[in-house]
Short mmCIF file of C-alpha atoms in Angstrom, two decimals:
data_model
loop_
_atom_site.label_atom_id
_atom_site.label_comp_id
_atom_site.label_asym_id
_atom_site.label_seq_id
_atom_site.Cartn_x
_atom_site.Cartn_y
_atom_site.Cartn_z
CA MET Y 268 -39.39 42.23 -42.04
CA ALA Y 269 -40.36 39.17 -40.07
CA ALA Y 270 -37.50 37.01 -38.87
CA PRO Y 271 -37.12 33.70 -40.65
CA PRO Y 272 -38.54 30.76 -38.75
CA VAL Y 273 -36.08 28.92 -36.52
CA PRO Y 274 -35.59 25.32 -37.57
CA GLU Y 275 -37.15 22.77 -35.25
CA GLN Y 276 -33.78 21.25 -34.37
CA GLN Y 277 -32.49 24.66 -33.18
CA GLN Y 278 -35.59 25.21 -31.05
CA GLN Y 279 -34.71 22.23 -28.87
CA GLN Y 280 -33.12 23.19 -25.59
CA PRO Y 281 -29.81 21.57 -24.72
CA LEU Y 282 -30.08 18.61 -22.39
CA PRO Y 283 -29.19 19.31 -18.79
CA PRO Y 284 -25.92 17.84 -17.61
CA PRO Y 285 -26.22 14.43 -16.01
CA ARG Y 286 -26.70 14.46 -12.27
CA ARG Y 287 -23.71 13.52 -10.20
CA ARG Y 288 -24.25 10.39 -8.20
CA CYS Y 289 -23.64 10.58 -4.46
CA PRO Y 290 -22.21 14.13 -4.60
CA GLN Y 291 -22.01 14.30 -0.82
CA LEU Y 292 -19.44 11.50 -0.67
CA PRO Y 293 -15.68 11.96 -1.09
CA ALA Y 294 -13.92 10.54 -4.11
CA THR Y 295 -11.89 7.36 -3.60
CA GLU Y 296 -11.21 7.61 0.13
CA PRO Y 297 -14.22 5.51 1.25
CA LEU Y 298 -13.42 2.84 -1.33
CA LEU Y 299 -9.78 2.56 -0.28
CA PHE Y 300 -10.80 2.55 3.39
CA LEU Y 301 -13.23 -0.34 2.84
CA ALA Y 302 -10.74 -2.36 0.78
CA THR Y 303 -7.95 -1.83 3.32
CA LEU Y 304 -10.24 -2.77 6.21
CA SER Y 305 -11.15 -5.97 4.37
CA LEU Y 306 -7.50 -6.82 3.73
CA GLY Y 307 -6.43 -5.87 7.27
CA LEU Y 308 -9.02 -8.19 8.79
CA GLN Y 309 -8.41 -11.03 6.37
CA GLY Y 310 -4.63 -11.45 6.67
CA PRO Y 311 -4.24 -12.08 10.43
CA LEU Y 312 -7.49 -14.07 10.64
CA ALA Y 313 -6.46 -16.39 7.80
CA THR Y 314 -3.05 -17.00 9.40
CA GLN Y 315 -4.61 -17.80 12.79
CA TYR Y 316 -7.16 -20.09 11.13
CA LEU Y 317 -4.35 -21.97 9.41
CA TRP Y 318 -2.59 -22.32 12.75
CA ASP Y 319 -5.65 -23.71 14.54
CA ARG Y 320 -6.72 -25.92 11.64
CA LEU Y 321 -3.32 -27.45 10.89
CA GLY Y 322 -2.54 -27.76 14.58
CA ALA Y 323 -5.80 -29.64 15.22
CA GLU Y 324 -5.11 -32.00 12.31
CA ARG Y 325 -1.78 -32.92 13.89
CA GLY Y 326 -3.05 -33.15 17.43
CA TYR Y 327 -1.41 -29.95 18.68
CA SER Y 328 -3.59 -28.03 21.14
CA GLY Y 329 -0.98 -25.73 22.66
CA PRO Y 330 -1.00 -21.94 22.63
CA ASN Y 331 -1.14 -20.16 19.32
CA GLY Y 332 1.32 -17.69 17.93
CA SER Y 333 0.23 -14.99 20.36
CA SER Y 334 1.92 -16.60 23.36
CA PRO Y 335 4.90 -14.66 24.66
CA ALA Y 336 8.13 -15.85 23.10
CA GLY Y 337 11.15 -15.91 25.34
CA CYS Y 338 9.27 -14.78 28.48
CA GLY Y 339 8.66 -18.23 29.92
CA ASN Y 340 10.77 -21.31 30.40
CA GLY Y 341 11.06 -21.82 26.66
CA SER Y 342 9.60 -25.33 26.70
CA ALA Y 343 6.76 -24.37 24.38
CA ARG Y 344 9.13 -23.13 21.74
CA ASP Y 345 11.19 -26.33 21.96
CA ASP Y 346 8.14 -28.51 21.36
CA PRO Y 347 8.82 -30.40 18.08
CA LEU Y 348 5.09 -30.62 17.30
CA ARG Y 349 4.73 -26.85 17.69
CA GLN Y 350 7.71 -26.33 15.41
CA GLU Y 351 6.10 -28.61 12.82
CA VAL Y 352 2.88 -26.58 12.93
CA GLU Y 353 4.83 -23.31 12.68
CA ALA Y 354 6.68 -24.61 9.63
CA LEU Y 355 3.44 -25.76 7.95
CA VAL Y 356 1.70 -22.44 8.55
CA SER Y 357 4.76 -20.58 7.27
CA ARG Y 358 4.90 -22.70 4.10
CA TRP Y 359 1.19 -22.31 3.37
CA ASN Y 360 1.40 -18.56 3.93
CA LEU Y 361 4.37 -18.38 1.60
CA CYS Y 362 2.58 -20.38 -1.12
CA ILE Y 363 -0.59 -18.30 -0.82
CA ASN Y 364 1.27 -14.99 -0.88
CA LEU Y 365 3.58 -15.97 -3.73
CA GLY Y 366 0.67 -17.32 -5.79
CA GLY Y 367 -1.27 -14.09 -5.35
CA PHE Y 368 1.77 -11.93 -6.02
CA PHE Y 369 2.87 -13.53 -9.28
CA VAL Y 370 -0.66 -13.73 -10.69
CA GLY Y 371 -1.35 -10.17 -9.58
CA LEU Y 372 1.92 -8.99 -11.11
CA PHE Y 373 0.59 -9.71 -14.59
CA SER Y 374 -2.99 -8.60 -13.97
CA VAL Y 375 -2.10 -5.25 -12.36
CA THR Y 376 0.26 -4.31 -15.19
CA LEU Y 377 -2.52 -5.31 -17.60
CA PHE Y 378 -5.47 -3.49 -16.01
CA GLY Y 379 -3.52 -0.42 -14.89
CA PRO Y 380 -2.49 0.85 -18.35
CA TRP Y 381 -5.87 -0.29 -19.73
CA SER Y 382 -7.59 2.05 -17.27
CA ASP Y 383 -5.80 5.02 -18.89
CA SER Y 384 -8.14 4.52 -21.86
CA ALA Y 385 -11.12 2.56 -20.55
CA GLY Y 386 -11.47 4.49 -17.28
CA ARG Y 387 -10.66 4.00 -13.61
CA ARG Y 388 -14.04 2.71 -12.46
CA PRO Y 389 -13.77 -0.71 -14.16
CA ALA Y 390 -10.29 -1.09 -12.66
CA LEU Y 391 -11.78 -0.45 -9.21
CA ILE Y 392 -14.90 -2.60 -9.50
CA LEU Y 393 -13.12 -5.71 -10.77
CA PRO Y 394 -10.51 -6.12 -7.98
CA ALA Y 395 -13.09 -5.33 -5.28
CA MET Y 396 -15.24 -8.15 -6.65
CA GLY Y 397 -12.15 -10.36 -6.71
CA MET Y 398 -11.54 -9.71 -3.02
CA ALA Y 399 -15.19 -10.58 -2.34
CA VAL Y 400 -14.79 -13.86 -4.25
CA GLN Y 401 -11.70 -14.66 -2.17
CA ALA Y 402 -13.59 -13.96 1.09
CA ALA Y 403 -16.49 -16.14 -0.08
CA ILE Y 404 -14.13 -19.05 -0.79
CA TYR Y 405 -12.51 -18.62 2.63
CA LEU Y 406 -15.94 -18.72 4.26
CA LEU Y 407 -16.80 -21.87 2.31
CA VAL Y 408 -13.59 -23.51 3.54
CA MET Y 409 -14.50 -22.66 7.14
CA TYR Y 410 -18.11 -23.77 6.88
CA ARG Y 411 -17.40 -27.02 5.02
CA GLN Y 412 -13.99 -27.76 6.56
CA LEU Y 413 -12.47 -28.01 3.08
CA HIS Y 414 -8.75 -28.49 2.52
CA VAL Y 415 -6.71 -25.36 3.18
CA ALA Y 416 -5.40 -25.52 -0.39
CA TYR Y 417 -8.62 -23.76 -1.39
CA PHE Y 418 -7.17 -20.67 0.29
CA LEU Y 419 -4.62 -20.64 -2.52
CA LEU Y 420 -7.43 -20.93 -5.09
CA GLY Y 421 -9.21 -17.92 -3.62
CA ARG Y 422 -5.99 -15.91 -3.57
CA VAL Y 423 -5.20 -16.75 -7.19
CA LEU Y 424 -8.72 -15.85 -8.36
CA SER Y 425 -8.46 -12.53 -6.57
CA GLY Y 426 -5.03 -11.99 -8.14
CA LEU Y 427 -6.45 -12.63 -11.62
CA MET Y 428 -8.92 -9.79 -11.06
CA GLY Y 429 -6.22 -7.40 -9.88
CA ASP Y 430 -6.43 -7.92 -6.11
CA TYR Y 431 -5.81 -5.14 -3.59
CA ASN Y 432 -2.76 -3.81 -5.47
CA LEU Y 433 -4.96 -2.81 -8.42
CA ILE Y 434 -7.31 -0.95 -6.07
CA LEU Y 435 -4.32 0.85 -4.62
CA ALA Y 436 -2.94 1.73 -8.07
CA SER Y 437 -6.32 2.88 -9.43
CA CYS Y 438 -7.08 5.03 -6.37
CA PHE Y 439 -3.76 6.87 -6.62
CA ALA Y 440 -4.22 7.25 -10.39
CA TYR Y 441 -7.73 8.63 -9.74
CA VAL Y 442 -6.29 11.24 -7.38
CA ALA Y 443 -3.67 12.16 -10.00
CA ASP Y 444 -6.49 12.62 -12.54
CA THR Y 445 -8.56 14.88 -10.31
CA SER Y 446 -5.95 17.03 -8.53
CA ASP Y 447 -3.62 19.77 -9.67
CA ARG Y 448 0.12 19.43 -9.27
CA ARG Y 449 0.38 21.67 -6.19
CA ALA Y 450 -2.31 19.86 -4.18
CA ARG Y 451 -1.42 16.35 -5.33
CA THR Y 452 1.00 15.53 -2.51
CA PHE Y 453 -1.57 16.30 0.18
CA ARG Y 454 -4.32 14.38 -1.66
CA VAL Y 455 -2.02 11.36 -1.85
CA ALA Y 456 -1.28 11.76 1.86
CA ILE Y 457 -5.02 11.68 2.62
CA LEU Y 458 -5.27 8.35 0.82
CA GLU Y 459 -2.36 6.99 2.83
CA ALA Y 460 -4.04 8.21 6.03
CA CYS Y 461 -7.04 6.08 5.05
CA LEU Y 462 -4.67 3.10 4.93
CA GLY Y 463 -3.55 3.84 8.48
CA ILE Y 464 -7.03 4.32 9.93
CA ALA Y 465 -8.37 1.15 8.33
CA GLY Y 466 -5.30 -0.83 9.40
CA MET Y 467 -5.60 0.41 12.97
CA LEU Y 468 -9.29 -0.56 13.19
CA ALA Y 469 -8.60 -3.97 11.68
CA SER Y 470 -5.67 -4.73 13.98
CA ILE Y 471 -7.51 -3.70 17.15
CA GLY Y 472 -10.97 -5.05 16.34
CA GLY Y 473 -10.14 -8.20 14.41
CA GLY Y 474 -8.30 -10.01 17.17
CA GLN Y 475 -10.87 -9.20 19.85
CA TRP Y 476 -13.74 -10.24 17.59
CA ARG Y 477 -12.06 -13.56 16.79
CA LYS Y 478 -11.61 -14.32 20.49
CA ALA Y 479 -15.27 -13.56 21.16
CA GLN Y 480 -16.98 -15.20 18.16
CA GLY Y 481 -14.45 -17.25 16.22
CA TYR Y 482 -13.47 -16.83 12.57
CA ILE Y 483 -16.71 -16.98 10.59
CA ASN Y 484 -18.42 -13.78 11.76
CA PRO Y 485 -15.35 -11.57 11.17
CA PHE Y 486 -15.00 -13.06 7.70
CA TRP Y 487 -18.56 -12.07 6.91
CA LEU Y 488 -17.42 -8.50 7.53
CA VAL Y 489 -14.49 -9.09 5.16
CA LEU Y 490 -16.99 -10.15 2.48
CA ALA Y 491 -19.34 -7.25 3.23
CA THR Y 492 -16.63 -4.58 3.06
CA SER Y 493 -15.32 -5.94 -0.25
CA LEU Y 494 -18.82 -5.92 -1.76
CA ALA Y 495 -19.42 -2.42 -0.39
CA ALA Y 496 -16.23 -1.21 -2.08
CA ALA Y 497 -17.36 -2.70 -5.40
CA LEU Y 498 -20.84 -1.15 -5.09
CA TYR Y 499 -19.38 2.24 -4.22
CA ALA Y 500 -17.14 2.14 -7.30
CA ALA Y 501 -20.06 1.06 -9.50
CA PHE Y 502 -22.79 3.46 -8.35
CA CYS Y 503 -21.20 6.37 -6.49
CA LEU Y 504 -17.80 7.07 -7.99
CA GLN Y 505 -17.49 9.41 -10.96
CA GLU Y 506 -15.19 8.60 -13.85
CA SER Y 507 -11.95 10.59 -13.75
CA VAL Y 508 -10.54 9.82 -17.22
CA LYS Y 509 -11.67 12.74 -19.35
CA GLN Y 510 -11.20 11.17 -22.78
CA GLN Y 511 -12.34 7.60 -22.56
CA LYS Y 512 -11.90 5.45 -25.62
CA PRO Y 513 -12.43 1.78 -26.38
CA ALA Y 514 -9.32 -0.27 -25.73
CA LYS Y 515 -8.56 -3.94 -26.02
CA LEU Y 516 -7.84 -5.57 -22.71
CA PHE Y 517 -5.78 -8.62 -23.66
CA THR Y 518 -2.95 -7.06 -25.61
CA LEU Y 519 0.78 -6.70 -25.03
CA SER Y 520 0.55 -2.94 -25.59
CA HIS Y 521 -0.43 -2.47 -21.93
CA TYR Y 522 2.73 -4.17 -20.74
CA LYS Y 523 4.72 -2.12 -23.25
CA ALA Y 524 3.23 1.06 -21.77
CA VAL Y 525 4.75 0.20 -18.39
CA TYR Y 526 8.03 -0.72 -20.07
CA ARG Y 527 8.14 2.58 -21.98
CA LEU Y 528 7.89 4.58 -18.77
CA TYR Y 529 11.42 3.58 -17.82
CA VAL Y 530 13.15 3.09 -21.18
CA ALA Y 531 11.73 5.78 -23.49
CA PRO Y 532 14.86 7.28 -25.11
CA GLU Y 533 13.26 10.67 -25.77
CA ARG Y 534 12.91 11.36 -22.03
CA LEU Y 535 16.33 10.66 -20.56
CA SER Y 536 15.94 13.06 -17.64
CA SER Y 537 12.49 11.77 -16.65
CA ARG Y 538 13.66 8.19 -17.07
CA ARG Y 539 16.57 8.77 -14.68
CA ARG Y 540 14.36 10.42 -12.09
CA LEU Y 541 11.71 7.71 -12.38
CA ALA Y 542 14.33 5.05 -11.73
CA LEU Y 543 15.86 6.86 -8.76
CA TYR Y 544 12.56 7.75 -7.11
CA SER Y 545 11.35 4.17 -7.66
CA LEU Y 546 14.50 2.87 -5.96
CA ALA Y 547 13.96 5.25 -3.03
CA PHE Y 548 10.33 4.14 -2.79
CA PHE Y 549 11.32 0.46 -2.86
CA LEU Y 550 13.83 0.82 -0.04
CA LEU Y 551 11.54 2.98 2.08
CA VAL Y 552 8.48 0.71 1.80
CA THR Y 553 10.58 -2.42 2.33
CA VAL Y 554 11.80 -1.02 5.65
CA HIS Y 555 8.24 -0.05 6.59
CA PHE Y 556 6.91 -3.54 5.90
CA GLY Y 557 9.88 -5.32 7.45
CA SER Y 558 9.87 -3.37 10.70
CA ARG Y 559 6.08 -3.62 11.05
CA ASP Y 560 6.30 -7.41 10.67
CA LEU Y 561 8.72 -7.59 13.62
CA PHE Y 562 7.14 -5.14 16.04
CA VAL Y 563 4.83 -7.71 17.67
CA LEU Y 564 7.50 -10.40 17.86
CA TYR Y 565 9.94 -7.91 19.37
CA GLU Y 566 7.39 -6.78 21.95
CA LEU Y 567 6.46 -10.34 22.94
CA GLY Y 568 10.04 -11.30 23.68
CA SER Y 569 12.27 -10.53 26.64
CA PRO Y 570 12.91 -8.01 28.15
CA LEU Y 571 9.68 -6.24 27.11
CA CYS Y 572 7.34 -9.25 27.50
CA TRP Y 573 4.26 -7.22 26.55
CA SER Y 574 0.74 -8.48 27.19
CA ALA Y 575 -2.00 -8.50 24.54
CA ASP Y 576 -3.29 -5.12 25.74
CA LEU Y 577 0.09 -3.42 25.39
CA ILE Y 578 0.57 -4.99 21.96
CA GLY Y 579 -2.77 -3.52 20.89
CA TYR Y 580 -1.74 -0.09 22.13
CA GLY Y 581 1.59 -0.40 20.34
CA SER Y 582 -0.13 -1.39 17.09
CA ALA Y 583 -2.47 1.58 17.39
CA ALA Y 584 0.51 3.87 18.04
CA SER Y 585 2.28 2.62 14.92
CA TYR Y 586 -0.80 3.23 12.77
CA LEU Y 587 -1.35 6.69 14.27
CA ALA Y 588 1.82 7.70 12.42
CA TYR Y 589 -0.33 7.87 9.26
CA LEU Y 590 -2.54 10.56 10.80
CA SER Y 591 0.24 12.51 12.49
CA SER Y 592 2.24 12.44 9.25
CA LEU Y 593 -0.77 13.83 7.38
CA GLY Y 594 -1.07 16.76 9.80
CA GLY Y 595 2.67 17.33 9.88
CA LEU Y 596 2.86 17.25 6.09
CA ARG Y 597 0.14 19.88 5.81
CA LEU Y 598 1.85 22.20 8.29
CA LEU Y 599 5.36 21.76 6.90
CA GLN Y 600 4.15 22.44 3.36
CA LEU Y 601 3.34 25.99 4.44
CA CYS Y 602 7.03 26.82 4.77
CA LEU Y 603 8.99 24.01 3.05
CA GLN Y 604 9.12 22.32 -0.31
CA ASP Y 605 7.85 18.75 -0.53
CA THR Y 606 11.36 17.35 -0.83
CA TRP Y 607 12.47 18.75 2.51
CA VAL Y 608 9.24 17.55 4.12
CA ALA Y 609 10.16 14.06 2.91
CA GLU Y 610 13.65 14.44 4.37
CA ILE Y 611 12.20 15.42 7.76
CA GLY Y 612 9.93 12.38 7.55
CA LEU Y 613 12.94 10.15 6.86
CA ILE Y 614 14.81 11.67 9.82
CA SER Y 615 11.79 10.86 12.01
CA ASN Y 616 11.74 7.31 10.67
CA ILE Y 617 15.47 6.73 11.16
CA SER Y 618 15.49 8.20 14.68
CA GLY Y 619 12.44 6.20 15.77
CA LEU Y 620 13.89 2.90 14.52
CA VAL Y 621 17.19 3.57 16.30
CA VAL Y 622 15.37 4.20 19.60
CA ILE Y 623 13.22 1.08 19.14
CA SER Y 624 16.30 -1.03 18.39
CA LEU Y 625 17.67 -0.05 21.82
CA ALA Y 626 14.35 -0.27 23.72
CA THR Y 627 14.50 -2.43 26.85
CA THR Y 628 11.59 -0.85 28.73
CA THR Y 629 7.98 -0.05 27.86
CA PRO Y 630 8.41 3.77 28.12
CA LEU Y 631 11.40 3.67 25.78
CA MET Y 632 9.47 1.56 23.26
CA PHE Y 633 6.58 4.03 23.24
CA THR Y 634 9.12 6.85 22.93
CA GLY Y 635 10.31 5.21 19.72
CA TYR Y 636 6.73 5.05 18.47
CA GLY Y 637 6.33 8.72 19.32
CA ILE Y 638 9.44 9.72 17.36
CA LEU Y 639 7.96 7.92 14.33
CA PHE Y 640 5.12 10.50 14.21
CA LEU Y 641 6.33 11.86 10.82
CA SER Y 642 7.62 8.56 9.44
CA MET Y 643 4.89 8.27 6.77
CA ALA Y 644 5.42 11.75 5.30
CA ALA Y 645 7.97 10.62 2.71
CA THR Y 646 5.91 8.07 0.76
CA PRO Y 647 3.17 10.48 -0.44
CA VAL Y 648 5.87 12.91 -1.56
CA ILE Y 649 7.56 10.22 -3.64
CA ARG Y 650 4.26 9.05 -5.13
CA ALA Y 651 3.38 12.62 -6.08
CA LYS Y 652 6.79 13.25 -7.63
CA LEU Y 653 6.51 10.06 -9.69
CA SER Y 654 3.05 11.13 -10.84
CA LYS Y 655 4.35 14.51 -12.00
CA LEU Y 656 7.00 12.87 -14.19
CA VAL Y 657 4.50 11.25 -16.57
CA SER Y 658 1.60 12.53 -18.66
CA GLU Y 659 -2.09 12.35 -17.79
CA MET Y 660 -2.50 9.34 -20.09
CA GLU Y 661 0.19 7.37 -18.26
CA GLN Y 662 -1.01 7.62 -14.67
CA GLY Y 663 -2.56 4.14 -14.68
CA ALA Y 664 0.59 2.57 -16.09
CA LEU Y 665 2.74 4.42 -13.56
CA PHE Y 666 0.77 3.48 -10.46
CA ALA Y 667 0.39 -0.09 -11.71
CA SER Y 668 4.18 -0.35 -11.73
CA VAL Y 669 4.34 1.31 -8.29
CA ALA Y 670 1.82 -1.23 -6.97
CA CYS Y 671 3.96 -4.08 -8.30
CA VAL Y 672 6.99 -2.54 -6.61
CA GLU Y 673 4.99 -2.38 -3.38
CA GLY Y 674 4.06 -6.05 -3.67
CA LEU Y 675 7.71 -6.91 -4.25
CA CYS Y 676 8.60 -4.84 -1.17
CA SER Y 677 6.33 -7.02 0.95
CA LEU Y 678 8.01 -10.22 -0.25
CA VAL Y 679 11.55 -8.87 0.16
CA ALA Y 680 10.78 -7.43 3.59
CA THR Y 681 9.31 -10.71 4.80
CA GLY Y 682 12.32 -12.68 3.60
CA VAL Y 683 15.06 -10.30 4.75
CA PHE Y 684 13.76 -9.04 8.10
CA ASN Y 685 12.27 -12.34 9.26
CA SER Y 686 15.58 -14.04 8.48
CA LEU Y 687 17.66 -11.30 10.08
CA TYR Y 688 15.75 -11.32 13.37
CA PRO Y 689 16.59 -14.88 14.56
CA ALA Y 690 20.14 -14.56 13.22
CA SER Y 691 20.80 -11.46 15.36
CA LEU Y 692 19.16 -12.57 18.62
CA HIS Y 693 22.47 -13.69 20.15
CA PHE Y 694 24.12 -10.25 19.91
CA MET Y 695 21.32 -7.62 19.51
CA ARG Y 696 17.56 -8.28 19.43
CA GLY Y 697 16.82 -4.90 17.89
CA PHE Y 698 19.43 -5.15 15.14
CA PRO Y 699 16.85 -5.50 12.29
CA PHE Y 700 15.45 -2.06 13.24
CA LEU Y 701 18.95 -0.59 13.29
CA PHE Y 702 19.59 -2.22 9.91
CA GLY Y 703 16.40 -0.62 8.56
CA ALA Y 704 17.50 2.79 9.85
CA ILE Y 705 20.81 2.43 8.00
CA ILE Y 706 19.02 1.41 4.79
CA LEU Y 707 16.84 4.54 5.00
CA LEU Y 708 19.94 6.68 4.61
CA ILE Y 709 19.97 5.66 0.93
CA PRO Y 710 16.53 7.10 -0.02
CA ALA Y 711 17.33 10.18 2.07
CA ALA Y 712 20.49 10.69 0.00
CA ILE Y 713 18.66 10.03 -3.28
CA ILE Y 714 15.85 12.50 -2.56
CA GLY Y 715 18.25 15.19 -1.34
CA TRP Y 716 20.58 14.76 -4.29
CA MET Y 717 17.68 14.90 -6.77
CA GLU Y 718 16.43 18.17 -5.27
CA ILE Y 719 19.90 19.75 -5.32
CA TRP Y 720 20.49 18.55 -8.89
CA ASP Y 721 17.13 19.97 -10.06
CA SER Y 722 17.83 23.28 -8.27
CA ASN Y 723 21.25 23.61 -9.88
CA ARG Y 724 19.79 22.84 -13.29
CA ASP Y 725 17.04 25.44 -12.84
CA TYR Y 726 19.61 28.00 -11.67
CA SER Y 727 21.81 27.35 -14.70
CA HIS Y 728 18.82 27.85 -17.00
CA PHE Y 729 18.01 31.13 -15.24
CA SER Y 730 21.61 32.30 -15.57
CA ASP Y 731 21.70 31.46 -19.29
CA ALA Y 732 18.42 33.27 -19.90
CA SER Y 733 19.64 36.39 -18.09
CA LEU Y 734 22.61 36.83 -20.42
CA SER Y 735 22.11 39.62 -22.94
CA PRO Y 736 23.48 39.49 -26.54
CA THR Y 737 26.13 42.08 -25.67
CA ASP Y 738 27.58 39.79 -23.03
CA ASP Y 739 28.74 37.24 -25.59
#
């Protein structure tokens, strides 16, 4: 008997899967590298432009902030006009940073949870475009000699679109979406290594380029890298959220999603661990930011009195810790759990800061930098542990809150360490670094206690399960 005819709809072949765009490129690493390079170039250049611009408006033509402090006769530092310019630049920097932080605080916690439903790519394109808008406004100020208050406008507009913190949060959430639990720590460490490489290139190249060609040409690179990051996210990056669904953007439910991470009553154990790991992360990153802010000032002063070349080498050495920590993390993971790798990284960080706090010679200062070779191994471990405490549909909310914590770290570090440094000059110039080393004992204790507590809990569960009914 002849087989019945196959309906026309069943005769159609299934459509081939859509082609992957730019399959030869890595995932989010190029995007984060470009965004970090843009930010690393923009920050120091904007501060130096403010110095030159405000100084010229007040008739001050003396050396800029790169002149050695405490290595000469001190007359430059006692100049009242110089002090006025320093105060103005400091106030404008504070206003610009605070404006961006508080606006970004609300936008990051809005877009981050929204990306759990709408996808990561929109949450990467939007802040990259915001950074490009900010760079364009800065260029307009330089070309047209507009008032420096427009810097604040550019910063606020970038903050409304999520700013760099949203890129950071979305990249780490993307990695959490696309990696398994065992490989997540190393994938996060690769992202952090991108931060170090981009920061090193920006710190070394930005200053030399400004000396050779002024401010405008480097800022064109800031604009170009921001646009390149947005284009990469739009046309090359694949969506990592598996089950996308339409979601309203302007709703309080996104803020509630971040709030529920830490107060959900049905997850008491996870809530406690989230809070403790977040505290450890806050203290660790605050010390990182605070000590990095003071390295150059410490090296310029007596008795080190470093030249610009040595300062560049020192900056490169500090950023190389990202790469050495990545390699050390990979090797130590072969024989140790992530927690103990983080503890070794904290020991490296504490020891290096103690040596730097006592450094009176160039070899001893570089010895301190060398001891810091594993100092960045703890942060990817903490990020990965935080990621494993929430579900797949909460990664955006989690890393949005982590990004806000990181922004708060920057503000706290600037206030605490920059206030502590002048207050301790009369008895110990390196005291802020020693203070940071002491603070790092707290996250070391938290991480160690959490690992011991989890091990004891797992052992008790194993012991209970091994009991037979006859043992009761």
